[in-house]
Amino acid sequence: MSKHYFDPRLKIFSLNSNRPLAEKIANAVGVELGKSSVNQFSDGEIQINIEESIRGSHVYLVQSTSSPVNDNLMELLIMIDALKRASAKTINVVMPYYGYARQDRKARSREPITAKLVANMLEKAGTTRMLTLDLHAVQIQGFFDIPVDHLMGAPLIADYFLEREIQGDDVVVVSPDHGGVTRARKLAEYLKSPIAIIDKRRPKANVAEVMNIIGQVEDKVCVLIDDMIDTAGTITLAANALKEAGAKEVYASCTHPVLSGPALQRIEDSAIKRLVVTDSIYLSDDRKIGKIDEISVSELIGDAIKRIHENKPVSPLFEIRYR
């Protein structure tokens, strides 16, 4: 464990979605994980008990709303209610991966905006601050009327490539779609490399078709970056298109490895040489296929928690200085 944190009022609790990450965050901060239990009744109802006093404490609750999304979200809401009723002074939800973030607008008539609904539920339950990482849509910050600290995974991913001297003019950072250009530009800035964009059309959910590559990729090392990889259709089609266009090597990276359905097989069969992901979502050992390199966000989040607790700015965390 890091040096023991000076303020005993700071407490970190974990639920079931990603306990290994929560343990690493607690270690980075210098505290023990809070004692609590999560059980289910025979009909599936969730029952939570906090097994230590948290009266007057500043609680940081770690829970990604990854698969099973609805169970993890319900766990989180119940735990927030328990913390509120146990007289926690502040309830700070640390949500590395924000489930339902893709439902951030009405794409068609009569659709819900579920990302906003989740924000409403978290606030109503008693959340006083959100700490999250690489939201799929940054405007989700505006769905809350409480402070939201939004961290970036790009500096960590940049460190991975800089350590391997994958940088400069021989490297092209590629956005797999128009929506990710800002993210790609930030990574390109760190690597001092140009960018390219994949122009794609998506005929229906979880189906993507590569149409055109905007930028020079021939004889270049290409680095794809996205906020999340779900079924891996977009990222693998993009990688294969880059290879066909003459790229020397293709790396891929994302903050959130959702990796559902056929994702792992698609990645294994694709032109991707290495896939760099973070541990924002728990990956069991059997899902860490040979091409996957995992980097941890625990130091980043741990540092953010200490800065928030001490009323210091979190902006220095956007620099390349982790890993």
PDB file of N, CA and C in Angstrom, residues 132-221:
ATOM      1  N   THR A 132     -15.568  10.232 -13.412  1.00  0.00           N
ATOM      2  CA  THR A 132     -15.692   9.250 -14.476  1.00  0.00           C
ATOM      3  C   THR A 132     -14.545   9.396 -15.463  1.00  0.00           C
ATOM      4  N   LEU A 133     -14.520   8.506 -16.446  1.00  0.00           N
ATOM      5  CA  LEU A 133     -13.376   8.401 -17.350  1.00  0.00           C
ATOM      6  C   LEU A 133     -13.870   8.228 -18.779  1.00  0.00           C
ATOM      7  N   ASP A 134     -13.433   9.106 -19.671  1.00  0.00           N
ATOM      8  CA  ASP A 134     -13.722   8.998 -21.101  1.00  0.00           C
ATOM      9  C   ASP A 134     -15.174   8.637 -21.394  1.00  0.00           C
ATOM     10  N   LEU A 135     -16.061   9.560 -21.077  1.00  0.00           N
ATOM     11  CA  LEU A 135     -17.470   9.380 -21.425  1.00  0.00           C
ATOM     12  C   LEU A 135     -17.625   9.233 -22.936  1.00  0.00           C
ATOM     13  N   HIS A 136     -18.527   8.375 -23.358  1.00  0.00           N
ATOM     14  CA  HIS A 136     -18.775   8.198 -24.789  1.00  0.00           C
ATOM     15  C   HIS A 136     -19.226   9.512 -25.422  1.00  0.00           C
ATOM     16  N   ALA A 137     -19.986  10.288 -24.684  1.00  0.00           N
ATOM     17  CA  ALA A 137     -20.439  11.604 -25.143  1.00  0.00           C
ATOM     18  C   ALA A 137     -20.162  12.603 -24.020  1.00  0.00           C
ATOM     19  N   VAL A 138     -19.266  13.548 -24.258  1.00  0.00           N
ATOM     20  CA  VAL A 138     -18.834  14.442 -23.178  1.00  0.00           C
ATOM     21  C   VAL A 138     -19.974  15.301 -22.651  1.00  0.00           C
ATOM     22  N   GLN A 139     -21.018  15.503 -23.463  1.00  0.00           N
ATOM     23  CA  GLN A 139     -22.134  16.331 -23.011  1.00  0.00           C
ATOM     24  C   GLN A 139     -22.910  15.691 -21.868  1.00  0.00           C
ATOM     25  N   ILE A 140     -22.656  14.411 -21.583  1.00  0.00           N
ATOM     26  CA  ILE A 140     -23.309  13.761 -20.447  1.00  0.00           C
ATOM     27  C   ILE A 140     -22.967  14.489 -19.152  1.00  0.00           C
ATOM     28  N   GLN A 141     -21.817  15.157 -19.101  1.00  0.00           N
ATOM     29  CA  GLN A 141     -21.482  15.963 -17.921  1.00  0.00           C
ATOM     30  C   GLN A 141     -22.583  16.968 -17.624  1.00  0.00           C
ATOM     31  N   GLY A 142     -23.197  17.497 -18.671  1.00  0.00           N
ATOM     32  CA  GLY A 142     -24.256  18.486 -18.513  1.00  0.00           C
ATOM     33  C   GLY A 142     -25.586  17.900 -18.086  1.00  0.00           C
ATOM     34  N   PHE A 143     -25.701  16.569 -18.065  1.00  0.00           N
ATOM     35  CA  PHE A 143     -26.927  15.932 -17.591  1.00  0.00           C
ATOM     36  C   PHE A 143     -27.036  15.986 -16.071  1.00  0.00           C
ATOM     37  N   PHE A 144     -25.936  16.318 -15.406  1.00  0.00           N
ATOM     38  CA  PHE A 144     -25.903  16.369 -13.943  1.00  0.00           C
ATOM     39  C   PHE A 144     -25.963  17.813 -13.457  1.00  0.00           C
ATOM     40  N   ASP A 145     -26.564  18.013 -12.291  1.00  0.00           N
ATOM     41  CA  ASP A 145     -26.536  19.308 -11.611  1.00  0.00           C
ATOM     42  C   ASP A 145     -25.592  19.274 -10.418  1.00  0.00           C
ATOM     43  N   ILE A 146     -24.703  18.291 -10.392  1.00  0.00           N
ATOM     44  CA  ILE A 146     -23.664  18.170  -9.370  1.00  0.00           C
ATOM     45  C   ILE A 146     -22.318  18.201 -10.086  1.00  0.00           C
ATOM     46  N   PRO A 147     -21.217  18.422  -9.361  1.00  0.00           N
ATOM     47  CA  PRO A 147     -19.908  18.434 -10.028  1.00  0.00           C
ATOM     48  C   PRO A 147     -19.589  17.086 -10.679  1.00  0.00           C
ATOM     49  N   VAL A 148     -19.037  17.151 -11.885  1.00  0.00           N
ATOM     50  CA  VAL A 148     -18.581  15.958 -12.606  1.00  0.00           C
ATOM     51  C   VAL A 148     -17.128  16.169 -13.003  1.00  0.00           C
ATOM     52  N   ASP A 149     -16.248  15.315 -12.510  1.00  0.00           N
ATOM     53  CA  ASP A 149     -14.839  15.350 -12.912  1.00  0.00           C
ATOM     54  C   ASP A 149     -14.625  14.272 -13.962  1.00  0.00           C
ATOM     55  N   HIS A 150     -14.213  14.712 -15.151  1.00  0.00           N
ATOM     56  CA  HIS A 150     -14.115  13.822 -16.312  1.00  0.00           C
ATOM     57  C   HIS A 150     -12.643  13.630 -16.666  1.00  0.00           C
ATOM     58  N   LEU A 151     -12.118  12.442 -16.380  1.00  0.00           N
ATOM     59  CA  LEU A 151     -10.715  12.146 -16.648  1.00  0.00           C
ATOM     60  C   LEU A 151     -10.546  11.581 -18.056  1.00  0.00           C
ATOM     61  N   MET A 152      -9.302  11.603 -18.544  1.00  0.00           N
ATOM     62  CA  MET A 152      -8.993  11.131 -19.890  1.00  0.00           C
ATOM     63  C   MET A 152      -8.031   9.956 -19.837  1.00  0.00           C
ATOM     64  N   GLY A 153      -8.292   8.963 -20.686  1.00  0.00           N
ATOM     65  CA  GLY A 153      -7.388   7.826 -20.783  1.00  0.00           C
ATOM     66  C   GLY A 153      -6.255   8.037 -21.765  1.00  0.00           C
ATOM     67  N   ALA A 154      -6.350   9.074 -22.616  1.00  0.00           N
ATOM     68  CA  ALA A 154      -5.347   9.282 -23.665  1.00  0.00           C
ATOM     69  C   ALA A 154      -3.919   9.418 -23.136  1.00  0.00           C
ATOM     70  N   PRO A 155      -3.678  10.130 -22.017  1.00  0.00           N
ATOM     71  CA  PRO A 155      -2.293  10.199 -21.529  1.00  0.00           C
ATOM     72  C   PRO A 155      -1.710   8.836 -21.175  1.00  0.00           C
ATOM     73  N   LEU A 156      -2.522   7.945 -20.615  1.00  0.00           N
ATOM     74  CA  LEU A 156      -2.048   6.607 -20.279  1.00  0.00           C
ATOM     75  C   LEU A 156      -1.736   5.808 -21.541  1.00  0.00           C
ATOM     76  N   ILE A 157      -2.623   5.913 -22.521  1.00  0.00           N
ATOM     77  CA  ILE A 157      -2.410   5.210 -23.787  1.00  0.00           C
ATOM     78  C   ILE A 157      -1.188   5.779 -24.500  1.00  0.00           C
ATOM     79  N   ALA A 158      -1.027   7.101 -24.449  1.00  0.00           N
ATOM     80  CA  ALA A 158       0.152   7.729 -25.055  1.00  0.00           C
ATOM     81  C   ALA A 158       1.432   7.216 -24.413  1.00  0.00           C
ATOM     82  N   ASP A 159       1.436   7.083 -23.091  1.00  0.00           N
ATOM     83  CA  ASP A 159       2.618   6.562 -22.400  1.00  0.00           C
ATOM     84  C   ASP A 159       2.996   5.176 -22.914  1.00  0.00           C
ATOM     85  N   TYR A 160       1.994   4.340 -23.145  1.00  0.00           N
ATOM     86  CA  TYR A 160       2.253   2.984 -23.651  1.00  0.00           C
ATOM     87  C   TYR A 160       3.040   3.051 -24.958  1.00  0.00           C
ATOM     88  N   PHE A 161       2.592   3.899 -25.881  1.00  0.00           N
ATOM     89  CA  PHE A 161       3.248   3.975 -27.187  1.00  0.00           C
ATOM     90  C   PHE A 161       4.580   4.717 -27.118  1.00  0.00           C
ATOM     91  N   LEU A 162       4.670   5.746 -26.287  1.00  0.00           N
ATOM     92  CA  LEU A 162       5.932   6.475 -26.149  1.00  0.00           C
ATOM     93  C   LEU A 162       7.026   5.572 -25.582  1.00  0.00           C
ATOM     94  N   GLU A 163       6.672   4.725 -24.624  1.00  0.00           N
ATOM     95  CA  GLU A 163       7.651   3.798 -24.049  1.00  0.00           C
ATOM     96  C   GLU A 163       8.200   2.838 -25.096  1.00  0.00           C
ATOM     97  N   ARG A 164       7.424   2.572 -26.138  1.00  0.00           N
ATOM     98  CA  ARG A 164       7.840   1.653 -27.197  1.00  0.00           C
ATOM     99  C   ARG A 164       8.323   2.408 -28.426  1.00  0.00           C
ATOM    100  N   GLU A 165       8.506   3.730 -28.274  1.00  0.00           N
ATOM    101  CA  GLU A 165       9.006   4.607 -29.343  1.00  0.00           C
ATOM    102  C   GLU A 165       8.130   4.533 -30.590  1.00  0.00           C
ATOM    103  N   ILE A 166       6.842   4.377 -30.372  1.00  0.00           N
ATOM    104  CA  ILE A 166       5.871   4.446 -31.464  1.00  0.00           C
ATOM    105  C   ILE A 166       5.337   5.870 -31.466  1.00  0.00           C
ATOM    106  N   GLN A 167       5.987   6.726 -32.210  1.00  0.00           N
ATOM    107  CA  GLN A 167       5.684   8.159 -32.194  1.00  0.00           C
ATOM    108  C   GLN A 167       6.305   8.818 -33.412  1.00  0.00           C
ATOM    109  N   GLY A 168       5.966  10.097 -33.609  1.00  0.00           N
ATOM    110  CA  GLY A 168       6.579  10.875 -34.678  1.00  0.00           C
ATOM    111  C   GLY A 168       5.874  10.743 -36.012  1.00  0.00           C
ATOM    112  N   ASP A 169       6.543  11.195 -37.064  1.00  0.00           N
ATOM    113  CA  ASP A 169       5.931  11.287 -38.386  1.00  0.00           C
ATOM    114  C   ASP A 169       5.694   9.940 -39.052  1.00  0.00           C
ATOM    115  N   ASP A 170       6.363   8.892 -38.584  1.00  0.00           N
ATOM    116  CA  ASP A 170       6.143   7.566 -39.167  1.00  0.00           C
ATOM    117  C   ASP A 170       4.900   6.881 -38.599  1.00  0.00           C
ATOM    118  N   VAL A 171       4.259   7.544 -37.664  1.00  0.00           N
ATOM    119  CA  VAL A 171       3.056   7.012 -37.016  1.00  0.00           C
ATOM    120  C   VAL A 171       1.861   7.886 -37.382  1.00  0.00           C
ATOM    121  N   VAL A 172       0.726   7.266 -37.639  1.00  0.00           N
ATOM    122  CA  VAL A 172      -0.517   7.997 -37.888  1.00  0.00           C
ATOM    123  C   VAL A 172      -1.554   7.537 -36.865  1.00  0.00           C
ATOM    124  N   VAL A 173      -2.127   8.484 -36.140  1.00  0.00           N
ATOM    125  CA  VAL A 173      -3.210   8.176 -35.207  1.00  0.00           C
ATOM    126  C   VAL A 173      -4.522   8.230 -35.982  1.00  0.00           C
ATOM    127  N   VAL A 174      -5.308   7.175 -35.879  1.00  0.00           N
ATOM    128  CA  VAL A 174      -6.503   7.038 -36.713  1.00  0.00           C
ATOM    129  C   VAL A 174      -7.754   7.005 -35.850  1.00  0.00           C
ATOM    130  N   SER A 175      -8.710   7.860 -36.196  1.00  0.00           N
ATOM    131  CA  SER A 175     -10.035   7.792 -35.577  1.00  0.00           C
ATOM    132  C   SER A 175     -10.907   6.860 -36.407  1.00  0.00           C
ATOM    133  N   PRO A 176     -11.579   5.883 -35.776  1.00  0.00           N
ATOM    134  CA  PRO A 176     -12.409   4.948 -36.546  1.00  0.00           C
ATOM    135  C   PRO A 176     -13.709   5.554 -37.061  1.00  0.00           C
ATOM    136  N   ASP A 177     -14.020   6.790 -36.641  1.00  0.00           N
ATOM    137  CA  ASP A 177     -15.203   7.485 -37.150  1.00  0.00           C
ATOM    138  C   ASP A 177     -15.032   8.979 -36.906  1.00  0.00           C
ATOM    139  N   HIS A 178     -15.965   9.761 -37.449  1.00  0.00           N
ATOM    140  CA  HIS A 178     -15.871  11.218 -37.307  1.00  0.00           C
ATOM    141  C   HIS A 178     -16.037  11.657 -35.860  1.00  0.00           C
ATOM    142  N   GLY A 179     -16.831  10.932 -35.093  1.00  0.00           N
ATOM    143  CA  GLY A 179     -17.099  11.321 -33.714  1.00  0.00           C
ATOM    144  C   GLY A 179     -15.895  11.245 -32.803  1.00  0.00           C
ATOM    145  N   GLY A 180     -14.882  10.480 -33.188  1.00  0.00           N
ATOM    146  CA  GLY A 180     -13.710  10.312 -32.336  1.00  0.00           C
ATOM    147  C   GLY A 180     -12.522  11.165 -32.721  1.00  0.00           C
ATOM    148  N   VAL A 181     -12.730  12.146 -33.603  1.00  0.00           N
ATOM    149  CA  VAL A 181     -11.604  12.941 -34.103  1.00  0.00           C
ATOM    150  C   VAL A 181     -10.918  13.716 -32.983  1.00  0.00           C
ATOM    151  N   THR A 182     -11.686  14.290 -32.070  1.00  0.00           N
ATOM    152  CA  THR A 182     -11.084  15.055 -30.968  1.00  0.00           C
ATOM    153  C   THR A 182     -10.179  14.168 -30.128  1.00  0.00           C
ATOM    154  N   ARG A 183     -10.626  12.952 -29.850  1.00  0.00           N
ATOM    155  CA  ARG A 183      -9.828  12.002 -29.067  1.00  0.00           C
ATOM    156  C   ARG A 183      -8.545  11.635 -29.820  1.00  0.00           C
ATOM    157  N   ALA A 184      -8.673  11.380 -31.130  1.00  0.00           N
ATOM    158  CA  ALA A 184      -7.506  11.032 -31.939  1.00  0.00           C
ATOM    159  C   ALA A 184      -6.527  12.195 -32.019  1.00  0.00           C
ATOM    160  N   ARG A 185      -7.062  13.401 -32.131  1.00  0.00           N
ATOM    161  CA  ARG A 185      -6.186  14.572 -32.206  1.00  0.00           C
ATOM    162  C   ARG A 185      -5.387  14.741 -30.921  1.00  0.00           C
ATOM    163  N   LYS A 186      -6.011  14.456 -29.782  1.00  0.00           N
ATOM    164  CA  LYS A 186      -5.306  14.574 -28.502  1.00  0.00           C
ATOM    165  C   LYS A 186      -4.167  13.559 -28.419  1.00  0.00           C
ATOM    166  N   LEU A 187      -4.433  12.305 -28.800  1.00  0.00           N
ATOM    167  CA  LEU A 187      -3.368  11.302 -28.783  1.00  0.00           C
ATOM    168  C   LEU A 187      -2.271  11.663 -29.777  1.00  0.00           C
ATOM    169  N   ALA A 188      -2.664  12.163 -30.952  1.00  0.00           N
ATOM    170  CA  ALA A 188      -1.675  12.571 -31.955  1.00  0.00           C
ATOM    171  C   ALA A 188      -0.794  13.705 -31.428  1.00  0.00           C
ATOM    172  N   GLU A 189      -1.387  14.584 -30.652  1.00  0.00           N
ATOM    173  CA  GLU A 189      -0.617  15.677 -30.039  1.00  0.00           C
ATOM    174  C   GLU A 189       0.442  15.114 -29.087  1.00  0.00           C
ATOM    175  N   TYR A 190       0.062  14.119 -28.291  1.00  0.00           N
ATOM    176  CA  TYR A 190       1.016  13.501 -27.369  1.00  0.00           C
ATOM    177  C   TYR A 190       2.131  12.778 -28.122  1.00  0.00           C
ATOM    178  N   LEU A 191       1.775  12.106 -29.236  1.00  0.00           N
ATOM    179  CA  LEU A 191       2.757  11.312 -29.980  1.00  0.00           C
ATOM    180  C   LEU A 191       3.478  12.121 -31.049  1.00  0.00           C
ATOM    181  N   LYS A 192       3.050  13.387 -31.232  1.00  0.00           N
ATOM    182  CA  LYS A 192       3.627  14.252 -32.271  1.00  0.00           C
ATOM    183  C   LYS A 192       3.508  13.590 -33.650  1.00  0.00           C
ATOM    184  N   SER A 193       2.303  13.134 -33.935  1.00  0.00           N
ATOM    185  CA  SER A 193       2.021  12.397 -35.170  1.00  0.00           C
ATOM    186  C   SER A 193       0.820  13.007 -35.879  1.00  0.00           C
ATOM    187  N   PRO A 194       0.698  12.780 -37.199  1.00  0.00           N
ATOM    188  CA  PRO A 194      -0.494  13.227 -37.923  1.00  0.00           C
ATOM    189  C   PRO A 194      -1.684  12.314 -37.623  1.00  0.00           C
ATOM    190  N   ILE A 195      -2.854  12.707 -38.112  1.00  0.00           N
ATOM    191  CA  ILE A 195      -4.052  11.889 -37.900  1.00  0.00           C
ATOM    192  C   ILE A 195      -4.687  11.499 -39.234  1.00  0.00           C
ATOM    193  N   ALA A 196      -5.492  10.463 -39.180  1.00  0.00           N
ATOM    194  CA  ALA A 196      -6.334  10.053 -40.299  1.00  0.00           C
ATOM    195  C   ALA A 196      -7.705   9.700 -39.731  1.00  0.00           C
ATOM    196  N   ILE A 197      -8.691   9.631 -40.617  1.00  0.00           N
ATOM    197  CA  ILE A 197     -10.070   9.364 -40.189  1.00  0.00           C
ATOM    198  C   ILE A 197     -10.665   8.279 -41.080  1.00  0.00           C
ATOM    199  N   ILE A 198     -11.351   7.340 -40.464  1.00  0.00           N
ATOM    200  CA  ILE A 198     -12.120   6.345 -41.216  1.00  0.00           C
ATOM    201  C   ILE A 198     -13.532   6.879 -41.400  1.00  0.00           C
ATOM    202  N   ASP A 199     -13.956   6.981 -42.649  1.00  0.00           N
ATOM    203  CA  ASP A 199     -15.337   7.378 -42.945  1.00  0.00           C
ATOM    204  C   ASP A 199     -16.162   6.103 -43.070  1.00  0.00           C
ATOM    205  N   LYS A 200     -17.109   5.918 -42.157  1.00  0.00           N
ATOM    206  CA  LYS A 200     -17.888   4.677 -42.143  1.00  0.00           C
ATOM    207  C   LYS A 200     -19.374   4.996 -42.195  1.00  0.00           C
ATOM    208  N   ARG A 201     -20.118   3.993 -42.581  1.00  0.00           N
ATOM    209  CA  ARG A 201     -21.577   4.068 -42.516  1.00  0.00           C
ATOM    210  C   ARG A 201     -22.051   2.886 -41.691  1.00  0.00           C
ATOM    211  N   ARG A 202     -22.978   3.126 -40.756  1.00  0.00           N
ATOM    212  CA  ARG A 202     -23.504   2.044 -39.909  1.00  0.00           C
ATOM    213  C   ARG A 202     -24.966   1.802 -40.292  1.00  0.00           C
ATOM    214  N   PRO A 203     -25.258   0.729 -41.050  1.00  0.00           N
ATOM    215  CA  PRO A 203     -26.644   0.488 -41.475  1.00  0.00           C
ATOM    216  C   PRO A 203     -27.592   0.141 -40.341  1.00  0.00           C
ATOM    217  N   LYS A 204     -27.089  -0.519 -39.284  1.00  0.00           N
ATOM    218  CA  LYS A 204     -27.912  -0.818 -38.110  1.00  0.00           C
ATOM    219  C   LYS A 204     -27.000  -1.050 -36.919  1.00  0.00           C
ATOM    220  N   ALA A 205     -27.581  -1.174 -35.729  1.00  0.00           N
ATOM    221  CA  ALA A 205     -26.799  -1.288 -34.500  1.00  0.00           C
ATOM    222  C   ALA A 205     -25.826  -2.459 -34.576  1.00  0.00           C
ATOM    223  N   ASN A 206     -24.602  -2.203 -34.112  1.00  0.00           N
ATOM    224  CA  ASN A 206     -23.538  -3.215 -34.035  1.00  0.00           C
ATOM    225  C   ASN A 206     -23.101  -3.752 -35.402  1.00  0.00           C
ATOM    226  N   VAL A 207     -23.419  -3.016 -36.467  1.00  0.00           N
ATOM    227  CA  VAL A 207     -22.944  -3.371 -37.806  1.00  0.00           C
ATOM    228  C   VAL A 207     -22.314  -2.123 -38.409  1.00  0.00           C
ATOM    229  N   ALA A 208     -21.051  -2.219 -38.814  1.00  0.00           N
ATOM    230  CA  ALA A 208     -20.362  -1.062 -39.372  1.00  0.00           C
ATOM    231  C   ALA A 208     -19.722  -1.444 -40.699  1.00  0.00           C
ATOM    232  N   GLU A 209     -19.676  -0.506 -41.624  1.00  0.00           N
ATOM    233  CA  GLU A 209     -19.055  -0.753 -42.918  1.00  0.00           C
ATOM    234  C   GLU A 209     -18.064   0.367 -43.202  1.00  0.00           C
ATOM    235  N   VAL A 210     -16.816   0.015 -43.439  1.00  0.00           N
ATOM    236  CA  VAL A 210     -15.795   1.008 -43.745  1.00  0.00           C
ATOM    237  C   VAL A 210     -15.987   1.488 -45.168  1.00  0.00           C
ATOM    238  N   MET A 211     -15.958   2.802 -45.364  1.00  0.00           N
ATOM    239  CA  MET A 211     -16.198   3.361 -46.685  1.00  0.00           C
ATOM    240  C   MET A 211     -14.947   4.010 -47.283  1.00  0.00           C
ATOM    241  N   ASN A 212     -14.203   4.766 -46.467  1.00  0.00           N
ATOM    242  CA  ASN A 212     -13.107   5.551 -47.036  1.00  0.00           C
ATOM    243  C   ASN A 212     -12.121   5.924 -45.937  1.00  0.00           C
ATOM    244  N   ILE A 213     -10.857   6.082 -46.310  1.00  0.00           N
ATOM    245  CA  ILE A 213      -9.826   6.525 -45.371  1.00  0.00           C
ATOM    246  C   ILE A 213      -9.402   7.927 -45.765  1.00  0.00           C
ATOM    247  N   ILE A 214      -9.544   8.848 -44.838  1.00  0.00           N
ATOM    248  CA  ILE A 214      -9.154  10.239 -45.075  1.00  0.00           C
ATOM    249  C   ILE A 214      -7.805  10.460 -44.402  1.00  0.00           C
ATOM    250  N   GLY A 215      -6.751  10.590 -45.198  1.00  0.00           N
ATOM    251  CA  GLY A 215      -5.409  10.757 -44.654  1.00  0.00           C
ATOM    252  C   GLY A 215      -4.438   9.771 -45.269  1.00  0.00           C
ATOM    253  N   GLN A 216      -3.150  10.007 -45.057  1.00  0.00           N
ATOM    254  CA  GLN A 216      -2.093   9.175 -45.627  1.00  0.00           C
ATOM    255  C   GLN A 216      -1.669   8.097 -44.633  1.00  0.00           C
ATOM    256  N   VAL A 217      -1.878   6.836 -44.990  1.00  0.00           N
ATOM    257  CA  VAL A 217      -1.517   5.736 -44.085  1.00  0.00           C
ATOM    258  C   VAL A 217      -0.544   4.742 -44.715  1.00  0.00           C
ATOM    259  N   GLU A 218      -0.270   4.880 -45.996  1.00  0.00           N
ATOM    260  CA  GLU A 218       0.624   3.929 -46.661  1.00  0.00           C
ATOM    261  C   GLU A 218       2.028   3.986 -46.058  1.00  0.00           C
ATOM    262  N   ASP A 219       2.596   2.816 -45.750  1.00  0.00           N
ATOM    263  CA  ASP A 219       3.936   2.685 -45.154  1.00  0.00           C
ATOM    264  C   ASP A 219       4.037   3.350 -43.782  1.00  0.00           C
ATOM    265  N   LYS A 220       2.919   3.495 -43.102  1.00  0.00           N
ATOM    266  CA  LYS A 220       2.908   4.097 -41.765  1.00  0.00           C
ATOM    267  C   LYS A 220       2.504   3.048 -40.721  1.00  0.00           C
ATOM    268  N   VAL A 221       2.905   3.299 -39.477  1.00  0.00           N
ATOM    269  CA  VAL A 221       2.388   2.538 -38.342  1.00  0.00           C
ATOM    270  C   VAL A 221       1.127   3.252 -37.871  1.00  0.00           C
TER     271      VAL A 221
END
